[in-house]
Amino acid sequence: MPLPAPRLLGLGLLGLSGLTLLHGLPQAQTVRVPTEHSGQPAAGWPSAESGRFLDSAPAPVPTPEAPAAAASQAAAPREDGPWPPPVVEPARADGCSTALTGSGRALHVGPGQTFTELDEVPWLSLQAGDVVNIHHRPEPYRTKIGLRAQGRADAPVVLNGVTDAQCRRPVISGENATTARDAAASGFFSKQYSEPYGLIFIYKSRDQAWGSRPRHIRIQNLKLTGAHKDRRYTGMDGQSGRYVAGAAAIYAIVVEDLTVENCEITGNGNGIFVNSRSDEESSRNVFIRHNRIWNNGNVGSWLEHNLYVQTARALYEGNDIGQLIPGARGSSLKDRSSGTVVRFNRITAAARALDLVEIEGGVRPVREDRHYPDAWVYGNLILNDLSLPGSGSVKLIHWGGDNDERHFRNGTLHFFHNTVIHSGTQQQAWYMALFDMPGARQTVRATGNLIVNLGSTQMRVGHQAGTVEFAGSNWISRDWAQAGPDSVVRVRTSGAQLFEGPPPAISTASGRMRTPLARLDQPAGDLPTDSAGQPLRLSHQIGEERGLARRPVRGRGPDLGAIEQP
């Protein structure tokens, strides 16, 4: 049955330079490998299914290398390039991967390979251009890895998983893992301050100069699990140890130009943690692409998250970011970076879907980046279902700051062409607020969005403070509210087209409608520009099953929301 036409409201003021690696693709196809390095340099310790689960498949036949090709088709810009940078598409739509060779050594680990176990690999001696190919096997690898490598923009250091014929990724588990031999022999870890913190731990070693840092590292095509406080490992001294609550599958104290791509990260305290703990040890350029990151966290704790990143420039693209484990109180994605870009992801809300707040300690290379005040969130499908095991959110997107007002991000969250779907009853939660801001200096500018309330929970636009400015065209389920009675939120709609109507029949899995709304085929209005002054384009959308895909355009222009409807 066709939906009734929505009502139009006019409300006024409501108070990498590229690198080529050799990739064993069939027929030796050659594509460009993006470097992690993009965005301009900026002038404390931390307070989807894109692959199948491992099963009892037989050991794979080792895949021969081929002198061809690499991982993605679009190169990220140099430091002086535009921000946000161009989109990088997945290497393959099916998530499969094969062996790589770079300009340095190609090391192979797995059944029938040079190394049988990960603890045999000389991790601490990896140099620019080296590639470690980790081949799938039925049982997990169980090694804690230390990385201090310094790759280059044209020769990154790569940890590459080689999937089997069914595209199953090799698994590295922190449960009952042993510390890699070279780390144990050199005393790379501190028994108290680093060894219990991560499965893959990224930092300089004691013999490197102060201020040295790992750089240009790619971690891809792996499943990483088991770095959790309920799991144990064998340390450098041969004694059993237990991970700390904040342990992560990938834990970087400081790193420059880190890319994590096409991984599944689950069952850890934090999924990925990247720190900037001082002016001298601040991270820069972190790219999280095409991963499935879900079911991390600790029961009863709000301090651990699927992603917890504080760096100068962070980009999250094409990921499936899920809830935390049931009972955990952290966020799906927590970010304390400058110039945060969250685009073309499928995000299922935990306590918050997005928690975009200030850098801890006011670390200057992050805080003084010219893009520190702003963030760009676009093309995402954001799901908030209060019936899921991870509960969901009543304050969906947190923008600006949570601890130290001196360093709050007092700029604009550019929120455009997202699809937000909320499901919940007033018995589960009386209200749900889209945007939570701490003060009057934070702004959300919303353009081209589709915001759907499928339940009886009251949908509020804002919470606590700040300004939400609707610009261009947006569609929102009717009977929304500005904010709660104790909030001082300003909602501006003057000059905007704000369509409202009853909730459409929409898939919470894909964001696609059974009967598209006619009003979705609307010009969204002016979109934000990148740092070079060029309007950002909606070149992609989330894929129907995983990752991202090129976005078609039907009708007068891109439909409102994250998905081009049939």
Coordinates of C-alpha atoms in Angstrom, one line a residue:
M1 CA 0.0 0.0 0.0
P2 CA 1.5 3.4 -1.0
L3 CA 2.6 5.6 1.9
P4 CA 0.8 8.9 2.3
A5 CA 2.7 11.9 1.0
P6 CA 4.9 13.4 3.7
R7 CA 4.2 16.9 5.0
L8 CA 6.7 19.7 4.2
L9 CA 7.7 21.7 7.1
G10 CA 9.1 25.3 7.1
L11 CA 9.6 25.9 10.7
G12 CA 12.1 28.7 11.1
L13 CA 14.1 28.9 14.3
L14 CA 13.1 26.5 17.0
G15 CA 15.1 27.9 19.7
L16 CA 49.2 8.2 -0.4
S17 CA 51.4 8.9 -3.1
G18 CA 50.7 5.4 -4.6
L19 CA 52.8 2.3 -4.0
T20 CA 52.7 -0.8 -6.1
L21 CA 53.0 -4.1 -4.3
L22 CA 52.9 -7.5 -6.1
H23 CA 49.7 -9.3 -5.4
G24 CA 49.0 -12.8 -6.5
L25 CA 45.7 -12.0 -8.3
P26 CA 44.5 -14.3 -11.1
Q27 CA 46.0 -13.3 -14.5
A28 CA 48.4 -10.9 -12.7
Q29 CA 46.2 -7.9 -12.7
T30 CA 48.0 -4.7 -11.7
V31 CA 46.3 -2.0 -9.6
R32 CA 47.5 0.8 -7.4
V33 CA 48.2 0.3 -3.7
P34 CA 47.3 3.4 -1.6
T35 CA 49.7 4.5 1.0
E36 CA 48.4 5.3 4.4
H37 CA 49.9 8.7 4.3
S38 CA 47.4 11.5 3.6
G39 CA 46.2 14.7 5.1
Q40 CA 48.4 17.5 6.3
P41 CA 50.7 17.2 9.3
A42 CA 49.3 19.0 12.3
A43 CA 51.2 21.6 13.9
G44 CA 48.1 10.5 27.8
W45 CA 47.3 7.2 28.2
P46 CA 43.7 6.4 27.4
S47 CA 41.3 7.3 30.4
A48 CA 28.9 -6.8 7.6
E49 CA 30.2 -9.7 8.3
S50 CA 33.1 -9.2 5.9
G51 CA 34.5 -12.7 6.6
R52 CA 33.2 -16.0 7.9
F53 CA 34.1 -17.5 11.2
L54 CA 36.9 -20.1 11.1
D55 CA 35.7 -23.7 11.0
S56 CA 37.3 -27.0 10.4
A57 CA 38.2 -26.6 6.8
P58 CA 41.2 -28.5 5.5
A59 CA 44.6 -26.8 5.3
P60 CA 44.8 -24.7 2.2
V61 CA 47.3 -25.2 -0.6
P62 CA 49.9 -22.4 -0.4
T63 CA 49.1 -19.6 -3.0
P64 CA 52.0 -18.8 -5.3
E65 CA 53.0 -15.2 -5.7
A66 CA 52.5 -13.4 -9.0
P67 CA 54.4 -10.4 -10.1
A68 CA 51.3 -8.2 -10.3
A69 CA 49.2 -5.9 -8.5
A70 CA 48.1 -4.8 -5.2
A71 CA 45.3 -4.0 -2.9
S72 CA 43.2 -1.0 -3.8
Q73 CA 42.4 1.2 -6.8
A74 CA 42.6 4.8 -5.5
A75 CA 45.7 6.3 -4.0
A76 CA 45.4 8.5 -0.9
P77 CA 46.8 12.0 -1.3
R78 CA 50.1 13.3 -0.1
E79 CA 50.3 15.3 3.1
D80 CA 49.5 18.5 1.1
G81 CA 46.5 16.8 -0.6
P82 CA 42.9 17.5 0.2
W83 CA 41.1 16.4 3.3
P84 CA 38.9 14.4 3.4
P85 CA 41.0 12.3 1.0
P86 CA 39.6 10.3 -2.0
V87 CA 37.7 7.1 -1.4
V88 CA 39.8 3.8 -1.5
E89 CA 37.8 0.8 -2.8
P90 CA 38.4 -2.7 -1.5
A91 CA 40.9 -4.8 -3.3
R92 CA 38.2 -7.4 -4.0
A93 CA 34.5 -7.4 -3.5
D94 CA 34.5 -10.9 -2.0
G95 CA 37.0 -10.1 0.7
C96 CA 39.5 -12.8 -0.5
S97 CA 43.2 -12.1 -0.5
T98 CA 46.4 -13.7 -1.8
A99 CA 50.1 -13.4 -1.2
L100 CA 51.9 -10.1 -1.7
T101 CA 55.4 -9.2 -2.4
G102 CA 56.9 -5.7 -1.9
S103 CA 60.2 -4.0 -2.6
G104 CA 61.7 -5.7 0.4
R105 CA 61.5 -9.3 1.8
A106 CA 58.4 -11.5 1.4
L107 CA 58.1 -13.7 4.4
H108 CA 55.6 -16.5 4.5
V109 CA 54.1 -18.2 7.6
G110 CA 51.8 -21.2 7.7
P111 CA 51.4 -24.8 6.5
G112 CA 54.2 -25.6 4.1
Q113 CA 55.7 -22.1 4.3
T114 CA 59.2 -20.9 5.4
F115 CA 57.9 -20.2 9.0
T116 CA 55.4 -22.5 10.6
E117 CA 54.5 -20.2 13.5
L118 CA 54.3 -16.4 13.9
D119 CA 56.7 -16.5 16.9
E120 CA 59.5 -17.4 14.4
V121 CA 59.1 -14.2 12.3
P122 CA 61.8 -11.5 12.9
W123 CA 59.1 -8.9 13.6
L124 CA 61.5 -6.3 15.2
S125 CA 63.8 -6.3 12.1
L126 CA 61.2 -5.6 9.5
Q127 CA 62.2 -2.9 7.1
A128 CA 60.5 -0.7 4.6
G129 CA 59.0 -2.8 1.8
D130 CA 58.8 -6.0 3.8
V131 CA 55.7 -8.1 3.6
V132 CA 54.7 -10.9 6.0
N133 CA 52.2 -13.2 4.4
I134 CA 50.2 -15.1 7.0
H135 CA 48.5 -18.1 5.4
H136 CA 45.2 -19.4 6.5
R137 CA 45.1 -22.6 8.5
P138 CA 42.2 -24.3 10.4
E139 CA 43.6 -23.5 13.9
P140 CA 44.4 -19.9 15.1
Y141 CA 47.9 -18.6 15.4
R142 CA 48.7 -17.7 19.0
T143 CA 51.5 -15.2 19.1
K144 CA 51.8 -11.7 20.7
I145 CA 53.6 -9.5 18.2
G146 CA 55.7 -6.4 18.8
L147 CA 56.1 -3.9 15.9
R148 CA 58.5 -1.0 15.6
A149 CA 59.0 -1.0 11.9
Q150 CA 59.5 2.2 9.9
G151 CA 58.1 1.9 6.4
R152 CA 58.0 4.6 3.8
A153 CA 55.2 6.0 1.8
D154 CA 56.4 4.1 -1.3
A155 CA 57.4 1.0 0.7
P156 CA 55.1 0.3 3.7
V157 CA 55.6 -2.7 6.0
V158 CA 52.6 -5.0 5.5
L159 CA 51.1 -7.8 7.6
N160 CA 48.9 -9.6 5.1
G161 CA 46.5 -12.4 5.7
V162 CA 46.2 -14.9 2.9
T163 CA 42.6 -16.4 2.8
D164 CA 41.7 -19.9 1.9
A165 CA 39.4 -20.8 -1.1
Q166 CA 36.3 -19.9 0.9
C167 CA 37.8 -16.5 1.8
R168 CA 38.3 -17.3 5.4
R169 CA 40.9 -15.1 7.0
P170 CA 43.8 -16.5 9.1
V171 CA 43.1 -16.0 12.8
I172 CA 45.5 -14.6 15.3
S173 CA 44.3 -15.1 18.9
G174 CA 45.6 -13.6 22.1
E175 CA 44.1 -16.5 24.1
N176 CA 47.0 -18.7 25.4
A177 CA 49.3 -16.8 23.0
T178 CA 53.1 -16.7 23.6
T179 CA 55.3 -13.6 23.1
A180 CA 57.2 -13.6 19.8
R181 CA 60.8 -14.9 20.2
D182 CA 62.5 -11.8 19.1
A183 CA 60.5 -9.6 21.5
A184 CA 61.3 -12.0 24.3
A185 CA 65.0 -12.1 23.5
S186 CA 65.3 -8.3 23.3
G187 CA 63.1 -7.4 26.2
F188 CA 60.9 -5.4 23.9
F189 CA 57.9 -5.3 26.3
S190 CA 57.5 -4.0 29.7
K191 CA 55.9 -6.7 31.8
Q192 CA 53.7 -4.2 33.5
Y193 CA 53.2 -1.3 31.0
S194 CA 53.0 -2.9 27.6
E195 CA 53.0 -6.7 27.5
P196 CA 49.4 -7.0 28.8
Y197 CA 48.0 -4.3 26.5
G198 CA 47.8 -5.8 23.0
L199 CA 47.9 -8.7 20.6
I200 CA 49.7 -6.6 18.0
F201 CA 51.6 -3.9 20.0
I202 CA 53.1 -0.9 18.1
Y203 CA 55.8 1.2 19.7
K204 CA 59.5 2.0 19.5
S205 CA 61.9 -0.3 21.3
R206 CA 64.2 0.8 24.1
D207 CA 67.2 1.1 21.8
Q208 CA 65.5 3.6 19.5
A209 CA 65.9 7.3 20.1
W210 CA 63.2 9.2 22.0
G211 CA 60.7 10.5 19.5
S212 CA 61.2 7.6 17.1
R213 CA 58.0 6.0 16.0
P214 CA 56.7 3.2 13.8
R215 CA 55.3 4.5 10.5
H216 CA 53.7 3.3 7.3
I217 CA 52.3 0.0 8.5
R218 CA 49.4 -1.9 6.9
I219 CA 47.6 -4.7 8.7
Q220 CA 45.1 -6.4 6.5
N221 CA 43.0 -9.6 5.8
L222 CA 43.3 -11.0 9.3
K223 CA 40.9 -12.0 12.1
L224 CA 42.2 -10.7 15.4
T225 CA 40.7 -11.8 18.7
G226 CA 41.4 -12.8 22.3
A227 CA 43.2 -9.7 23.7
H228 CA 40.7 -9.5 26.6
K229 CA 41.0 -9.3 30.4
D230 CA 39.4 -12.8 30.7
R231 CA 42.1 -14.3 28.6
R232 CA 45.7 -15.3 29.5
Y233 CA 49.0 -15.4 27.6
T234 CA 52.6 -16.5 28.2
G235 CA 54.9 -13.5 28.7
M236 CA 58.6 -12.9 27.8
D237 CA 59.7 -14.4 31.1
G238 CA 57.7 -17.6 30.5
Q239 CA 55.2 -16.7 33.2
S240 CA 51.4 -16.6 32.6
G241 CA 49.9 -13.2 32.4
R242 CA 46.5 -11.7 32.0
Y243 CA 45.5 -8.9 29.7
V244 CA 44.4 -5.6 31.2
A245 CA 40.8 -4.3 30.7
G246 CA 42.0 -1.8 28.0
A247 CA 43.9 -4.4 25.9
A248 CA 43.3 -4.2 22.2
A249 CA 43.8 -6.4 19.2
I250 CA 45.9 -3.6 17.7
Y251 CA 47.4 -1.3 20.4
A252 CA 49.6 1.6 19.2
I253 CA 51.2 4.0 21.7
V254 CA 52.3 6.1 18.8
V255 CA 52.2 5.5 15.1
E256 CA 52.2 7.5 11.8
D257 CA 50.4 6.3 8.7
L258 CA 48.6 3.1 10.0
T259 CA 46.1 1.4 7.8
V260 CA 43.9 -1.5 9.0
E261 CA 41.9 -3.0 6.1
N262 CA 39.6 -6.0 5.5
C263 CA 40.1 -7.4 9.0
E264 CA 37.6 -8.9 11.4
I265 CA 38.3 -7.7 15.0
T266 CA 36.2 -9.2 17.8
G267 CA 36.4 -10.6 21.3
N268 CA 38.9 -8.0 22.7
G269 CA 38.8 -5.2 25.3
N270 CA 39.2 -2.5 22.7
G271 CA 39.1 -3.6 19.1
I272 CA 41.7 -1.0 17.9
F273 CA 43.4 1.5 20.2
V274 CA 45.6 4.3 18.9
N275 CA 47.0 6.8 21.4
S276 CA 48.5 10.3 21.3
R277 CA 49.8 10.6 24.9
S278 CA 52.0 13.7 24.7
D279 CA 53.3 16.4 22.3
E280 CA 56.4 14.3 21.6
E281 CA 54.5 11.0 21.1
S282 CA 51.4 12.0 19.1
S283 CA 50.0 9.7 16.3
R284 CA 49.1 10.9 12.8
N285 CA 47.1 9.5 9.9
V286 CA 45.1 6.5 10.8
F287 CA 42.9 4.8 8.2
I288 CA 40.4 2.1 9.1
R289 CA 38.9 0.6 5.9
H290 CA 36.5 -2.3 5.0
N291 CA 36.7 -4.1 8.3
R292 CA 34.1 -5.9 10.5
I293 CA 34.7 -4.7 14.1
W294 CA 32.2 -6.0 16.6
N295 CA 31.6 -7.7 20.0
N296 CA 34.6 -6.1 21.8
G297 CA 34.3 -4.4 25.2
N298 CA 34.0 -5.4 28.9
V299 CA 30.8 -6.0 30.8
G300 CA 29.9 -3.1 33.0
S301 CA 32.6 -0.8 31.7
W302 CA 32.2 2.3 29.5
L303 CA 35.9 2.8 28.9
E304 CA 36.5 0.2 26.1
H305 CA 35.1 0.5 22.6
N306 CA 35.2 -1.3 19.2
L307 CA 37.4 1.6 18.1
Y308 CA 39.2 4.1 20.3
V309 CA 41.5 6.4 18.3
Q310 CA 43.2 9.7 19.1
T311 CA 45.4 11.0 16.3
A312 CA 46.0 13.9 13.9
R313 CA 43.6 12.8 11.1
A314 CA 41.5 9.7 11.3
L315 CA 39.4 8.1 8.6
Y316 CA 36.8 5.3 8.9
E317 CA 35.5 4.1 5.6
G318 CA 33.5 1.1 4.4
N319 CA 33.4 -0.7 7.7
D320 CA 30.8 -2.8 9.4
I321 CA 31.0 -1.5 13.0
G322 CA 28.8 -3.5 15.4
Q323 CA 27.7 -3.4 19.0
L324 CA 29.9 -4.4 21.9
I325 CA 29.4 -7.6 23.9
P326 CA 26.1 -7.6 25.9
G327 CA 26.5 -5.7 29.1
A328 CA 29.4 -3.5 27.9
R329 CA 28.7 0.2 28.1
G330 CA 31.2 1.7 25.7
S331 CA 30.7 3.1 22.2
S332 CA 30.7 1.5 18.8
L333 CA 33.3 4.1 17.7
K334 CA 35.1 6.6 20.0
D335 CA 37.4 9.1 18.4
R336 CA 39.5 12.0 19.9
S337 CA 41.2 13.0 16.7
S338 CA 41.4 16.0 14.4
G339 CA 39.6 16.1 11.1
T340 CA 37.6 12.9 11.8
V341 CA 36.0 11.4 8.7
V342 CA 33.3 8.7 9.1
R343 CA 31.9 7.7 5.7
F344 CA 30.1 4.8 4.0
N345 CA 30.0 2.6 7.1
R346 CA 27.2 0.4 8.5
I347 CA 27.2 1.3 12.2
T348 CA 25.1 -0.5 14.8
A349 CA 24.8 1.6 18.0
A350 CA 26.2 0.5 21.3
A351 CA 25.8 3.0 24.1
R352 CA 26.7 5.5 21.4
A353 CA 27.0 4.9 17.7
L354 CA 29.6 7.7 17.4
D355 CA 31.5 9.4 20.3
L356 CA 33.6 12.2 18.7
V357 CA 35.2 14.3 21.5
E358 CA 38.3 16.2 22.5
I359 CA 41.9 15.0 22.5
E360 CA 43.0 13.9 26.0
G361 CA 45.6 16.2 27.6
G362 CA 45.3 18.8 24.8
V363 CA 48.1 17.2 22.8
R364 CA 49.3 20.0 20.6
P365 CA 50.0 18.2 17.2
V366 CA 46.3 17.1 17.3
R367 CA 44.7 20.1 18.9
E368 CA 46.6 22.6 16.6
D369 CA 45.7 20.8 13.4
R370 CA 43.5 23.3 11.4
H371 CA 40.8 20.6 11.1
Y372 CA 40.7 19.8 14.8
P373 CA 37.3 21.6 15.4
D374 CA 35.5 19.8 12.6
A375 CA 34.3 16.3 11.6
W376 CA 32.6 14.8 8.5
V377 CA 30.1 12.1 8.9
Y378 CA 28.4 11.1 5.6
G379 CA 27.0 8.2 3.6
N380 CA 26.5 6.0 6.7
L381 CA 23.7 3.6 7.6
I382 CA 23.4 4.1 11.4
L383 CA 21.1 1.5 13.2
N384 CA 19.9 1.9 16.7
D385 CA 17.8 -1.1 17.9
L386 CA 17.0 -1.2 21.6
S387 CA 16.0 -4.9 21.3
L388 CA 19.5 -6.1 20.3
P389 CA 21.7 -7.8 22.8
G390 CA 24.0 -4.8 23.0
S391 CA 21.0 -2.6 24.0
G392 CA 21.4 0.4 21.8
S393 CA 21.6 4.1 22.5
V394 CA 19.5 6.9 23.9
K395 CA 22.1 9.5 23.0
L396 CA 23.2 8.4 19.6
I397 CA 25.9 10.8 18.4
H398 CA 28.1 12.6 20.9
W399 CA 29.9 15.6 19.4
G400 CA 32.4 18.1 20.9
G401 CA 33.8 16.9 24.3
D402 CA 33.3 14.9 27.4
N403 CA 36.1 15.8 29.9
D404 CA 38.2 18.9 29.5
E405 CA 36.3 21.9 28.3
R406 CA 39.6 23.7 27.5
H407 CA 40.1 21.3 24.5
F408 CA 36.6 20.7 23.3
R409 CA 36.1 20.6 19.6
N410 CA 34.2 23.9 19.1
G411 CA 33.4 23.5 15.4
T412 CA 31.0 21.8 13.0
L413 CA 30.0 18.2 12.6
H414 CA 29.1 18.0 8.9
F415 CA 26.4 15.3 8.9
F416 CA 25.0 14.6 5.5
H417 CA 23.4 11.9 3.4
N418 CA 23.2 9.5 6.3
T419 CA 20.3 7.1 6.9
V420 CA 19.5 6.8 10.6
I421 CA 17.0 4.0 11.7
H422 CA 15.8 3.8 15.3
S423 CA 13.8 0.9 16.7
G424 CA 12.5 0.9 20.2
T425 CA 9.5 1.3 22.5
Q426 CA 8.9 3.8 25.2
Q427 CA 9.0 0.9 27.6
Q428 CA 12.6 0.4 26.6
A429 CA 13.5 4.1 26.5
W430 CA 11.2 7.1 26.8
Y431 CA 13.3 9.1 24.3
M432 CA 16.3 8.9 22.0
A433 CA 18.4 12.0 21.1
L434 CA 20.2 12.1 17.8
F435 CA 22.9 14.6 18.8
D436 CA 24.4 15.2 22.3
M437 CA 26.6 18.3 22.6
P438 CA 28.1 19.7 25.8
G439 CA 27.9 23.5 25.2
A440 CA 26.8 26.3 23.0
R441 CA 30.0 26.3 20.8
Q442 CA 29.3 22.9 19.1
T443 CA 27.2 22.8 15.9
V444 CA 25.8 20.0 13.7
R445 CA 24.9 20.9 10.1
A446 CA 22.5 18.3 8.7
T447 CA 21.9 18.0 5.0
G448 CA 20.4 15.3 2.8
N449 CA 19.6 12.9 5.6
L450 CA 16.9 10.2 6.0
I451 CA 16.0 9.9 9.7
V452 CA 13.5 7.1 10.5
N453 CA 11.8 6.2 13.8
L454 CA 10.2 2.8 13.6
G455 CA 9.2 2.6 17.3
S456 CA 7.3 4.5 19.9
T457 CA 10.3 6.1 21.6
Q458 CA 10.2 9.9 21.3
M459 CA 12.9 11.0 18.8
R460 CA 14.6 14.2 19.9
V461 CA 17.0 16.1 17.7
G462 CA 19.3 17.4 20.4
H463 CA 20.3 16.8 24.0
Q464 CA 22.0 19.1 26.5
A465 CA 23.2 22.0 24.4
G466 CA 24.6 23.1 21.0
T467 CA 23.0 24.0 17.7
V468 CA 21.5 21.6 15.1
E469 CA 21.1 23.4 11.8
F470 CA 19.0 21.6 9.1
A471 CA 20.2 22.8 5.7
G472 CA 19.0 21.9 2.2
S473 CA 16.6 19.0 2.3
N474 CA 16.1 16.3 5.0
W475 CA 13.4 13.7 5.7
I476 CA 12.5 12.8 9.3
S477 CA 9.7 10.7 10.8
R478 CA 6.9 12.9 12.1
D479 CA 6.3 13.7 15.8
W480 CA 9.9 14.4 16.5
A481 CA 10.9 16.8 19.2
Q482 CA 13.5 19.5 19.5
A483 CA 15.0 18.4 22.8
G484 CA 14.1 17.6 26.4
P485 CA 12.8 20.2 28.8
D486 CA 16.2 20.6 30.6
S487 CA 18.2 21.1 27.4
V488 CA 19.3 24.3 25.8
V489 CA 19.5 23.0 22.2
R490 CA 18.8 25.3 19.3
V491 CA 17.3 23.7 16.2
R492 CA 17.4 25.8 13.1
T493 CA 15.3 25.0 10.0
S494 CA 15.0 28.4 8.4
G495 CA 15.5 28.2 4.6
A496 CA 15.6 24.4 4.7
Q497 CA 13.2 21.8 3.4
L498 CA 12.3 19.4 6.2
F499 CA 10.0 16.7 5.0
E500 CA 8.2 14.5 7.5
G501 CA 5.8 11.6 7.4
P502 CA 5.0 8.2 8.8
P503 CA 7.9 5.8 9.0
P504 CA 8.4 4.0 5.6
A505 CA 8.8 0.3 5.1
I506 CA 12.6 0.1 5.3
S507 CA 15.1 -2.7 5.8
T508 CA 17.2 -2.3 8.9
A509 CA 19.8 -4.6 7.4
S510 CA 20.4 -2.7 4.2
G511 CA 18.6 0.7 4.5
R512 CA 16.7 -0.1 1.4
M513 CA 12.9 0.6 1.0
R514 CA 10.2 -1.7 -0.3
T515 CA 8.3 1.4 -1.6
P516 CA 10.7 4.4 -2.0
L517 CA 9.3 7.8 -0.9
A518 CA 8.8 10.2 -3.7
R519 CA 10.3 13.0 -1.6
L520 CA 13.6 11.3 -1.4
D521 CA 14.5 12.3 -4.9
Q522 CA 15.3 15.9 -3.8
P523 CA 18.3 18.1 -4.3
A524 CA 20.0 17.9 -0.9
G525 CA 21.5 21.3 -1.1
D526 CA 25.1 22.5 -0.9
L527 CA 27.4 19.9 0.5
P528 CA 30.6 20.7 2.5
T529 CA 33.9 21.2 0.7
D530 CA 37.2 19.5 1.3
S531 CA 40.3 21.4 2.4
A532 CA 41.0 22.4 -1.3
G533 CA 37.5 24.0 -1.5
Q534 CA 36.0 21.3 -3.7
P535 CA 32.5 20.0 -2.9
L536 CA 32.5 16.5 -1.4
R537 CA 30.9 14.0 -3.7
L538 CA 28.6 11.0 -2.9
S539 CA 30.6 8.6 -5.0
H540 CA 29.9 5.5 -3.0
Q541 CA 27.4 3.8 -0.7
I542 CA 27.4 0.8 1.6
G543 CA 27.3 -2.5 -0.2
E544 CA 24.2 -4.7 0.0
E545 CA 26.1 -7.4 1.9
R546 CA 29.5 -5.9 2.9
G547 CA 31.9 -3.1 2.2
L548 CA 31.1 -0.3 -0.1
A549 CA 30.0 0.1 -3.7
R550 CA 29.8 2.8 -6.4
R551 CA 26.6 4.8 -5.8
P552 CA 24.3 5.0 -8.8
V553 CA 22.2 8.1 -9.4
R554 CA 18.6 7.8 -10.5
G555 CA 16.4 10.8 -11.0
R556 CA 17.3 14.4 -10.3
G557 CA 20.3 13.6 -8.1
P558 CA 21.4 11.5 -5.2
D559 CA 18.4 10.4 -3.0
L560 CA 18.2 11.7 0.5
G561 CA 20.0 9.3 2.9
A562 CA 22.9 6.9 2.5
I563 CA 21.4 4.6 -0.1
E564 CA 20.2 5.3 -3.7
Q565 CA 16.7 3.7 -3.6
P566 CA 15.4 1.6 -6.5

